[in-house]
């Protein structure tokens, strides 16, 4: 095997030495699974990336501390249905207490545990429910429990999201597994170390915390930080990577193994990022927004994000309306520097705008494109050499309904 390949039905328990569980603790009135646990049989090196929201949730604060003060971890505890955000000192104490309760059940140190929460903001964690979840999850831990764990961390997601890839390093077959959740409140700006999206990644490769953090930072910039569902950043966005080394394969800086591992890690992160957009709340369209030939990378980014987050663009896409005026308006208010008279725009390669004006393509041809499940909006600024892309979606009636009813 010279490269890496996707493992069908892979999950966070695909790599050696990882067990997981997904159980119903009682956070959700529906009775759906709402509590997950992920455990490494051996101490795992780790790295994390977290929301840059000033109102970072209590579990995010705990995880940040772990990244800065702890060499290895053994377990992650994740509840769905309560974000434990904006809960003050009590919320922080409850997040730490969750780690203690899990550690006691697992026979490890509290500092070996990280914690994540997702759900409603501003309500305290029901600690009796946490205790129940921990007891049930520890009893249910299994080396094939990754798919159930992915189901248990869902909120408004419609499908669980798991993936795994296999690669060969120095003749040793090893793997990377992952699970993520996120369908709304998705516009991450993750920093290392400091979505709602949660992502847990596991690998049986041996790799240092420093190199893992460097890879995570670069790959986040080209995956989770390139997606937006609704332009709203969460208080709880978290990505954690755990590496327990049980395959025996090692990744060192500046080697071919490092580049192969980095590429495999990026593939799995991009796959899950794409799945999050496809499963966004009420989403009917996946839209790839690409900007080319900008003066600076920042100009390209400003343009891409302005189009990707424009409610007028998103609602036009939902309605199958090729109204390119909304795209040029978003470009114009983006703050980017460019010459309007140079701009060309394409839908799936078909010219829409030429030299800043109507390209003359019949509207019915453009309607056929924007009514597809997936299409691209490409902008050529003809003003430099920089580029940037963002994955986004439309906004539908269902999105409004989900978020209007979410509180109750």
PDB file of C-alpha atoms in Angstrom, residues 188-290:
ATOM      1  CA  UNK A 188     -15.971  27.741  13.129  1.00  0.00           C
ATOM      2  CA  UNK A 189     -12.890  29.835  13.786  1.00  0.00           C
ATOM      3  CA  UNK A 190     -10.813  27.253  15.571  1.00  0.00           C
ATOM      4  CA  UNK A 191      -7.483  28.115  17.170  1.00  0.00           C
ATOM      5  CA  UNK A 192      -4.686  25.914  18.468  1.00  0.00           C
ATOM      6  CA  UNK A 193      -4.535  25.612  21.346  1.00  0.00           C
ATOM      7  CA  UNK A 194      -6.942  27.794  22.869  1.00  0.00           C
ATOM      8  CA  UNK A 195     -17.914  24.023  16.042  1.00  0.00           C
ATOM      9  CA  UNK A 196     -21.750  23.761  17.457  1.00  0.00           C
ATOM     10  CA  UNK A 197     -19.199  21.433  15.954  1.00  0.00           C
ATOM     11  CA  UNK A 198     -17.423  18.706  17.882  1.00  0.00           C
ATOM     12  CA  UNK A 199     -14.822  16.436  16.342  1.00  0.00           C
ATOM     13  CA  UNK A 200     -12.804  13.655  17.943  1.00  0.00           C
ATOM     14  CA  UNK A 201      -9.996  12.040  15.957  1.00  0.00           C
ATOM     15  CA  UNK A 202      -8.031   8.936  16.962  1.00  0.00           C
ATOM     16  CA  UNK A 203      -4.938   7.249  15.593  1.00  0.00           C
ATOM     17  CA  UNK A 204      -2.701   4.334  16.574  1.00  0.00           C
ATOM     18  CA  UNK A 205       0.366   6.170  15.217  1.00  0.00           C
ATOM     19  CA  UNK A 206       3.064   7.457  17.568  1.00  0.00           C
ATOM     20  CA  UNK A 207       3.489  11.213  17.164  1.00  0.00           C
ATOM     21  CA  UNK A 208       4.532  14.030  19.499  1.00  0.00           C
ATOM     22  CA  UNK A 209       2.062  16.565  20.863  1.00  0.00           C
ATOM     23  CA  UNK A 210       4.014  19.365  19.195  1.00  0.00           C
ATOM     24  CA  UNK A 211       3.926  17.831  15.722  1.00  0.00           C
ATOM     25  CA  UNK A 212       0.303  16.759  16.142  1.00  0.00           C
ATOM     26  CA  UNK A 213      -0.663  20.332  17.122  1.00  0.00           C
ATOM     27  CA  UNK A 214       1.200  21.748  14.122  1.00  0.00           C
ATOM     28  CA  UNK A 215      -0.577  19.373  11.755  1.00  0.00           C
ATOM     29  CA  UNK A 216      -3.954  19.999  13.371  1.00  0.00           C
ATOM     30  CA  UNK A 217      -3.569  23.747  13.068  1.00  0.00           C
ATOM     31  CA  UNK A 218      -2.733  23.609   9.369  1.00  0.00           C
ATOM     32  CA  UNK A 219      -5.430  21.070   8.563  1.00  0.00           C
ATOM     33  CA  UNK A 220      -8.156  22.892  10.506  1.00  0.00           C
ATOM     34  CA  UNK A 221      -7.424  25.926   8.340  1.00  0.00           C
ATOM     35  CA  UNK A 222      -8.169  23.841   5.248  1.00  0.00           C
ATOM     36  CA  UNK A 223     -11.191  21.933   6.560  1.00  0.00           C
ATOM     37  CA  UNK A 224     -13.401  23.013   9.456  1.00  0.00           C
ATOM     38  CA  UNK A 225     -12.438  26.676   9.155  1.00  0.00           C
ATOM     39  CA  UNK A 226     -13.521  26.561   5.491  1.00  0.00           C
ATOM     40  CA  UNK A 227     -17.164  25.696   6.156  1.00  0.00           C
ATOM     41  CA  UNK A 228     -20.179  27.743   7.107  1.00  0.00           C
ATOM     42  CA  UNK A 229     -23.799  26.701   7.499  1.00  0.00           C
ATOM     43  CA  UNK A 230     -25.297  29.865   8.937  1.00  0.00           C
ATOM     44  CA  UNK A 231     -22.451  32.245   9.808  1.00  0.00           C
ATOM     45  CA  UNK A 232     -22.851  31.710  13.566  1.00  0.00           C
ATOM     46  CA  UNK A 233     -19.858  30.555  15.596  1.00  0.00           C
ATOM     47  CA  UNK A 234     -20.569  28.310  18.559  1.00  0.00           C
ATOM     48  CA  UNK A 235     -19.427  28.676  22.149  1.00  0.00           C
ATOM     49  CA  UNK A 236     -18.410  24.992  22.200  1.00  0.00           C
ATOM     50  CA  UNK A 237     -16.496  24.204  18.985  1.00  0.00           C
ATOM     51  CA  UNK A 238     -13.853  21.581  19.747  1.00  0.00           C
ATOM     52  CA  UNK A 239     -11.488  19.330  17.823  1.00  0.00           C
ATOM     53  CA  UNK A 240      -9.380  16.807  19.765  1.00  0.00           C
ATOM     54  CA  UNK A 241      -6.850  14.413  18.222  1.00  0.00           C
ATOM     55  CA  UNK A 242      -5.574  11.447  20.268  1.00  0.00           C
ATOM     56  CA  UNK A 243      -2.565   9.318  19.249  1.00  0.00           C
ATOM     57  CA  UNK A 244      -1.750   6.222  21.338  1.00  0.00           C
ATOM     58  CA  UNK A 245       1.077   4.751  19.244  1.00  0.00           C
ATOM     59  CA  UNK A 246      -0.175   1.166  19.510  1.00  0.00           C
ATOM     60  CA  UNK A 247       0.520   0.358  15.846  1.00  0.00           C
ATOM     61  CA  UNK A 248       4.245   0.781  16.453  1.00  0.00           C
ATOM     62  CA  UNK A 249       4.543   3.176  13.512  1.00  0.00           C
ATOM     63  CA  UNK A 250       6.101   6.542  14.293  1.00  0.00           C
ATOM     64  CA  UNK A 251       5.789   9.926  12.616  1.00  0.00           C
ATOM     65  CA  UNK A 252       8.709  12.355  12.984  1.00  0.00           C
ATOM     66  CA  UNK A 253       8.996  15.935  11.702  1.00  0.00           C
ATOM     67  CA  UNK A 254      10.352  16.463   8.210  1.00  0.00           C
ATOM     68  CA  UNK A 255       9.884  12.881   7.017  1.00  0.00           C
ATOM     69  CA  UNK A 256       7.897  11.251   4.216  1.00  0.00           C
ATOM     70  CA  UNK A 257       5.812   9.557   6.915  1.00  0.00           C
ATOM     71  CA  UNK A 258       4.895  12.958   8.309  1.00  0.00           C
ATOM     72  CA  UNK A 259       3.676  14.205   4.942  1.00  0.00           C
ATOM     73  CA  UNK A 260       1.668  11.042   4.321  1.00  0.00           C
ATOM     74  CA  UNK A 261       0.097  11.182   7.765  1.00  0.00           C
ATOM     75  CA  UNK A 262      -0.692  14.888   7.371  1.00  0.00           C
ATOM     76  CA  UNK A 263      -2.409  14.217   4.044  1.00  0.00           C
ATOM     77  CA  UNK A 264      -4.438  11.323   5.455  1.00  0.00           C
ATOM     78  CA  UNK A 265      -5.476  13.428   8.434  1.00  0.00           C
ATOM     79  CA  UNK A 266      -6.524  16.268   6.125  1.00  0.00           C
ATOM     80  CA  UNK A 267      -8.568  13.908   3.976  1.00  0.00           C
ATOM     81  CA  UNK A 268     -10.588  12.650   6.912  1.00  0.00           C
ATOM     82  CA  UNK A 269     -11.095  16.178   8.296  1.00  0.00           C
ATOM     83  CA  UNK A 270     -12.256  17.492   4.918  1.00  0.00           C
ATOM     84  CA  UNK A 271     -14.591  14.544   4.469  1.00  0.00           C
ATOM     85  CA  UNK A 272     -16.265  15.211   7.802  1.00  0.00           C
ATOM     86  CA  UNK A 273     -16.359  18.973   7.185  1.00  0.00           C
ATOM     87  CA  UNK A 274     -18.145  18.347   3.897  1.00  0.00           C
ATOM     88  CA  UNK A 275     -20.605  15.973   5.578  1.00  0.00           C
ATOM     89  CA  UNK A 276     -21.414  18.646   8.159  1.00  0.00           C
ATOM     90  CA  UNK A 277     -22.357  21.122   5.445  1.00  0.00           C
ATOM     91  CA  UNK A 278     -24.380  18.515   3.541  1.00  0.00           C
ATOM     92  CA  UNK A 279     -26.261  17.702   6.764  1.00  0.00           C
ATOM     93  CA  UNK A 280     -26.753  21.335   7.783  1.00  0.00           C
ATOM     94  CA  UNK A 281     -30.077  22.307   9.288  1.00  0.00           C
ATOM     95  CA  UNK A 282     -32.652  22.358   6.495  1.00  0.00           C
ATOM     96  CA  UNK A 283     -29.952  22.259   3.816  1.00  0.00           C
ATOM     97  CA  UNK A 284     -30.988  21.319   0.266  1.00  0.00           C
ATOM     98  CA  UNK A 285     -27.897  22.610  -1.617  1.00  0.00           C
ATOM     99  CA  UNK A 286     -24.126  22.238  -1.200  1.00  0.00           C
ATOM    100  CA  UNK A 287     -22.264  25.193  -2.713  1.00  0.00           C
ATOM    101  CA  UNK A 288     -18.531  25.440  -3.326  1.00  0.00           C
ATOM    102  CA  UNK A 289     -17.480  29.111  -3.409  1.00  0.00           C
ATOM    103  CA  UNK A 290     -14.078  29.696  -5.010  1.00  0.00           C
TER     104      UNK A 290
END
